[in-house]
């Protein structure tokens, strides 16, 4: 059956108060954005608690896949909708029963299934109430298709019939990504490496309505052009959900080599990480970001122990650092990476600058005062190097 409409449901937005329209408007913008890239004609409208998409000459799978990237949607329901007649009346109970029985016959060729009718009468002028509707519609389905059976507890098919400003008939609820509409919660800067964790962190923060910019620290010739392309590909994964990502590429080689020459090698990762955070914060301020995002998880590697995170955090002066996977097991992160189609790109064997310069035996319990003391070895040139790195920032606009 070719559906001609989708009913789009949201959950968390419905809890908002007087500013709920702000979130609904943002959600509508994102729906129109993703559908504009799909083949077909789409008309998106909104009523109380529901968003409707009327679709013509479209590809079902492409459209559903696009809608599943819209944060804020909890359910995508392929539906048949029935408009009121020219007098503003809904179909009478007999006609409605015929429509519903026809729907079940068209959608389910295999009739050896159980079903339950979940009727909801929002229009109180309709002659039957919700319980009466459910009873009569179920009887009509059984009369037209005797192989169906009724199961009110654990049905194979839960058929929804809603009498609102129009009649909505649907039985499938395809999960949406949930979250909050993009653009309702400010902007943040993601430290994006070529690994598994940071793209997942960016996705999870974007899911809360945050617009994402990203910074990648490149280290040629120690990292290849393919490593940079890998990060661009990961930014493109995030852009499927955000529409675009502004990616800052910072040449970090000179700074890394200077740290390598002047600082204890067991502290290399921590000190390099501290300078990445410094640079990321400067870029974030320039872009009106309200925080930094990292993919750090406690204890995963030496630079992510509690002591290491304390040392890393100490250099960020004026904004929060969001670490959405901080308490996740590695498998938890991998599962989300697979879900968003980032995993196969993340595991490509192209090294990033963090792994290139890692010490054989890195310190796992660094002391902030000692780290700061050793950074004093850099004072002659480091400020100029940081300024040069920022001044030569390569900005790439990534779109899905």
XYZ file of C-alpha atoms in Angstrom:
400
model
C 0.000 0.000 0.000
C 1.274 3.481 -0.866
C 0.512 5.787 2.034
C -0.257 9.372 1.163
C 0.417 10.849 4.584
C 2.563 10.636 7.698
C 1.563 11.632 11.195
C 4.607 12.836 13.104
C 4.541 12.618 16.881
C 6.672 14.349 19.457
C 6.965 13.592 23.150
C 9.140 15.920 25.204
C 8.027 19.064 23.398
C 4.504 18.380 24.599
C 5.649 19.073 28.168
C 6.608 22.649 27.340
C 4.450 25.519 28.503
C 3.780 28.883 26.904
C 6.957 28.699 24.803
C 5.998 25.371 23.248
C 5.436 27.084 19.897
C 9.178 27.929 19.751
C 10.054 24.232 19.813
C 7.282 23.331 17.374
C 8.470 26.012 14.945
C 12.040 24.689 15.146
C 10.773 21.153 14.584
C 8.804 22.231 11.516
C 11.910 23.899 10.065
C 13.948 20.718 10.452
C 11.198 18.565 8.940
C 10.974 20.839 5.912
C 14.788 20.877 5.647
C 15.162 17.103 5.409
C 12.141 16.639 3.130
C 13.467 19.265 0.714
C 16.250 16.789 -0.123
C 13.839 13.928 -0.842
C 12.204 13.171 -4.153
C 8.492 13.974 -4.182
C 6.054 16.667 -3.113
C 5.430 17.277 0.572
C 3.040 19.556 2.407
C 3.828 19.894 6.112
C 1.118 21.239 8.407
C 0.666 21.463 12.150
C -2.290 21.153 14.485
C -2.536 20.723 18.242
C -0.256 17.842 19.188
C 0.220 16.565 15.638
C 2.289 17.331 12.574
C 1.018 16.066 9.223
C 2.988 15.400 6.059
C 0.967 14.976 2.897
C 3.151 13.194 0.330
C 2.891 12.708 -3.441
C 5.148 10.847 -5.885
C 7.660 10.046 -3.178
C 9.934 7.187 -2.118
C 8.711 5.699 1.160
C 12.048 4.370 2.443
C 13.949 7.549 1.553
C 11.349 9.720 3.260
C 11.243 7.665 6.460
C 15.046 7.565 6.649
C 15.171 11.355 6.312
C 12.537 11.894 9.002
C 14.466 9.606 11.354
C 17.246 12.208 11.428
C 14.966 14.945 12.821
C 15.595 15.392 16.517
C 12.366 16.003 18.412
C 10.307 13.370 16.589
C 9.322 10.390 18.719
C 7.219 8.553 16.150
C 6.665 8.453 12.386
C 3.300 6.975 11.471
C 2.435 6.090 7.853
C -1.250 6.916 7.706
C -4.432 7.268 5.761
C -6.132 10.564 6.522
C -9.741 11.365 5.706
C -10.796 14.982 5.364
C -14.162 16.439 6.282
C -16.710 16.931 3.533
C -17.674 20.311 2.128
C -20.129 20.769 4.987
C -17.353 20.259 7.498
C -18.579 16.831 8.619
C -16.584 13.664 9.212
C -17.714 10.399 7.565
C -20.630 8.756 9.388
C -20.001 5.586 11.458
C -20.981 3.243 8.627
C -18.660 4.906 6.114
C -15.867 5.067 8.689
C -16.237 1.325 9.356
C -15.870 0.634 5.624
C -12.726 2.789 5.461
C -11.136 1.086 8.448
C -11.933 -2.425 7.231
C -10.519 -1.484 3.828
C -7.346 -0.170 5.467
C -6.777 -3.455 7.311
C -7.394 -5.426 4.152
C -4.926 -3.372 2.117
C -2.139 -3.129 4.674
C -2.162 -6.720 5.921
C -2.360 -9.364 3.168
C -1.801 -12.026 5.830
C -4.985 -11.917 7.879
C -3.939 -14.556 10.388
C -3.077 -11.926 12.971
C -4.619 -10.521 16.121
C -5.579 -6.868 16.433
C -6.954 -4.248 18.755
C -8.642 -0.984 17.785
C -7.436 2.036 19.762
C -10.058 4.662 18.947
C -9.853 8.243 20.125
C -12.649 10.754 19.618
C -11.224 14.245 20.011
C -14.184 15.739 18.108
C -16.895 15.333 20.758
C -19.657 16.108 18.257
C -19.223 12.696 16.644
C -22.222 10.416 17.439
C -20.133 7.557 18.889
C -17.740 7.872 21.815
C -14.269 6.268 21.863
C -15.362 2.960 23.398
C -18.284 2.620 20.999
C -16.017 3.407 18.062
C -13.508 0.756 19.088
C -16.255 -1.838 19.458
C -18.003 -1.084 16.154
C -14.829 -0.754 14.107
C -13.493 -4.040 15.479
C -16.740 -5.758 14.542
C -16.569 -4.322 11.008
C -13.010 -5.608 10.558
C -13.984 -9.111 11.703
C -17.020 -9.134 9.410
C -14.941 -8.112 6.389
C -11.916 -10.276 7.253
C -12.911 -13.308 9.372
C -9.327 -14.614 9.647
C -8.369 -11.702 11.923
C -8.801 -12.241 15.665
C -9.142 -9.785 18.522
C -6.587 -9.603 21.337
C -6.979 -6.620 23.653
C -3.872 -7.455 25.713
C -1.027 -8.327 23.317
C -2.261 -7.798 19.760
C -0.064 -8.263 16.706
C -1.599 -5.067 15.292
C -2.583 -2.002 17.271
C -4.843 -0.008 14.967
C -5.159 3.675 15.794
C -8.240 5.582 14.643
C -8.267 9.245 15.669
C -11.175 11.592 15.068
C -9.666 15.059 15.133
C -10.012 17.868 12.603
C -9.634 14.949 10.174
C -9.663 11.175 10.639
C -6.271 9.515 11.065
C -5.938 5.771 10.495
C -2.583 4.124 11.164
C -1.120 0.974 12.711
C 2.652 1.398 12.501
C 4.740 3.731 14.643
C 8.296 3.922 13.318
C 10.606 5.201 16.081
C 12.023 8.673 15.658
C 15.310 9.797 17.211
C 13.652 11.666 20.098
C 15.400 14.565 21.766
C 14.781 18.249 21.168
C 14.609 20.162 17.860
C 17.925 21.407 16.564
C 18.604 25.072 17.242
C 16.617 25.343 20.473
C 19.587 25.101 22.853
C 22.462 27.216 21.537
C 25.738 26.146 19.943
C 28.785 24.180 21.149
C 32.246 23.259 19.843
C 33.030 19.555 19.428
C 36.622 18.321 19.629
C 36.347 15.814 16.789
C 39.000 13.134 16.393
C 38.992 10.146 14.087
C 37.868 7.766 16.817
C 34.587 6.221 17.868
C 33.776 8.387 20.875
C 33.741 12.004 19.714
C 31.203 11.615 16.854
C 28.874 9.873 19.317
C 29.357 12.732 21.798
C 28.514 15.275 19.091
C 25.405 13.336 18.070
C 24.178 13.103 21.655
C 24.586 16.820 22.360
C 22.948 17.708 19.028
C 20.046 15.486 20.083
C 19.368 17.949 22.891
C 18.834 20.748 20.373
C 22.412 22.088 20.272
C 23.945 23.278 17.016
C 27.390 21.770 16.447
C 30.674 23.222 15.266
C 33.770 21.021 15.343
C 37.537 21.345 15.537
C 40.053 18.777 14.334
C 43.733 18.922 15.229
C 45.781 17.865 12.231
C 49.465 16.862 12.457
C 51.026 16.582 9.007
C 53.225 14.831 7.999
C 52.637 12.494 10.959
C 48.978 12.204 10.002
C 47.914 11.637 6.418
C 45.484 13.493 4.215
C 43.310 10.393 4.487
C 43.123 10.862 8.255
C 41.770 14.353 7.664
C 39.259 13.014 5.137
C 38.140 10.461 7.707
C 37.287 13.269 10.134
C 35.411 15.127 7.399
C 33.424 11.943 6.780
C 32.590 11.713 10.493
C 31.495 15.354 10.493
C 29.228 14.451 7.577
C 27.610 11.746 9.722
C 26.759 14.377 12.333
C 25.567 16.721 9.580
C 22.875 14.176 8.640
C 21.185 15.250 11.846
C 22.269 18.888 12.037
C 22.091 19.961 8.390
C 25.637 21.295 8.408
C 28.784 21.345 10.518
C 31.445 24.032 10.372
C 34.709 22.100 10.751
C 37.837 23.940 11.906
C 41.083 22.201 10.927
C 43.999 23.322 13.100
C 47.592 22.461 12.172
C 48.924 21.207 15.489
C 52.277 19.741 14.396
C 54.496 22.618 15.497
C 52.886 22.758 18.934
C 53.134 18.994 19.376
C 56.795 18.890 18.455
C 57.578 21.768 20.803
C 55.808 19.973 23.674
C 57.616 16.756 22.724
C 60.991 18.498 22.924
C 60.368 20.451 26.146
C 58.126 18.328 28.397
C 58.360 14.918 30.110
C 57.206 12.261 27.678
C 54.889 10.562 30.142
C 52.939 13.841 30.310
C 52.774 14.447 26.554
C 49.147 13.439 26.070
C 47.887 15.544 28.992
C 49.796 18.666 28.006
C 48.869 18.338 24.337
C 45.261 17.815 25.342
C 45.368 20.957 27.490
C 46.525 23.021 24.512
C 43.819 21.537 22.321
C 41.255 22.609 24.904
C 42.754 26.115 25.048
C 42.548 26.487 21.279
C 39.060 24.973 21.117
C 37.833 27.477 23.720
C 39.248 30.415 21.745
C 37.524 29.184 18.576
C 34.320 28.544 20.510
C 34.221 32.113 21.818
C 34.717 33.477 18.309
C 31.752 31.415 17.104
C 29.449 32.326 20.015
C 29.506 28.756 21.310
C 28.341 28.110 24.843
C 30.493 25.090 25.653
C 32.976 22.476 24.503
C 32.096 18.841 23.754
C 34.458 15.898 24.105
C 34.121 12.136 23.814
C 35.980 11.358 27.026
C 34.903 8.387 29.147
C 36.263 7.857 32.658
C 39.123 5.377 32.751
C 38.997 4.434 29.077
C 42.592 5.556 28.457
C 45.320 7.175 30.560
C 44.277 10.708 29.617
C 40.728 10.039 30.825
C 41.282 9.109 34.457
C 39.688 11.417 37.007
C 43.074 12.986 37.718
C 43.761 13.512 34.011
C 40.340 15.020 33.399
C 40.900 17.430 36.284
C 44.133 18.602 34.653
C 42.471 18.921 31.251
C 39.464 20.795 32.592
C 41.576 23.315 34.480
C 42.643 25.159 31.319
C 39.085 25.958 30.188
C 38.416 29.370 31.633
C 34.880 30.455 30.912
C 32.633 27.735 29.535
C 31.425 24.266 30.479
C 32.837 21.093 28.982
C 30.096 18.621 28.030
C 31.088 14.938 28.134
C 27.933 12.977 27.247
C 29.654 9.554 27.190
C 31.599 10.105 30.408
C 30.019 7.138 32.245
C 29.438 4.859 29.248
C 31.098 1.490 28.736
C 32.897 1.186 25.422
C 30.213 -1.140 24.076
C 27.551 1.478 24.896
C 29.434 3.973 22.735
C 29.983 1.435 19.953
C 26.263 0.639 19.894
C 25.376 4.294 19.274
C 28.184 4.617 16.721
C 26.686 1.685 14.806
C 23.205 3.158 15.096
C 24.246 6.463 13.488
C 26.432 4.777 10.819
C 29.679 6.249 12.140
C 31.381 3.053 13.289
C 32.778 1.775 9.985
C 34.338 5.166 9.316
C 35.685 5.509 12.859
C 37.576 2.206 12.742
C 39.406 2.985 9.515
C 43.158 2.639 10.233
C 44.203 6.264 9.874
C 45.950 7.669 12.945
C 45.043 10.985 14.551
C 47.525 13.282 16.251
C 46.707 12.011 19.757
C 47.686 8.421 18.983
C 50.822 9.382 17.055
C 52.459 11.124 20.015
C 51.263 8.904 22.860
C 53.944 7.870 25.360
C 54.815 4.234 25.957
C 53.973 4.618 29.655
C 51.759 7.719 30.048
C 51.071 9.128 33.484
C 47.664 8.052 34.762
C 47.457 10.163 37.920
C 48.938 13.529 36.966
C 49.077 16.366 39.475
C 47.874 19.716 38.204
C 50.619 21.701 39.921
C 53.330 19.539 38.333
C 51.713 19.718 34.889
C 51.482 23.507 35.137
C 55.102 23.678 36.289
C 56.292 21.639 33.303
C 54.238 23.791 30.915
C 56.489 26.625 32.053
C 59.131 25.021 29.816
C 57.045 26.171 26.847
C 56.678 29.828 27.720
C 59.258 31.118 25.219
C 57.316 30.217 22.068
C 54.020 28.574 22.877
C 51.799 31.674 22.797
C 53.039 32.614 19.328
C 52.515 29.043 18.144
C 48.953 28.985 19.443
C 48.217 32.306 17.726
C 49.680 31.024 14.454
C 47.617 27.841 14.650
C 44.418 29.838 15.159
C 45.288 32.388 12.468
C 45.770 29.600 9.913
C 42.513 27.830 10.832
C 41.107 26.027 7.770
C 37.313 26.140 7.849
C 35.356 23.486 5.933
C 31.565 23.633 5.618
C 30.318 20.043 5.888
C 26.831 19.110 4.700
C 25.128 15.712 4.604
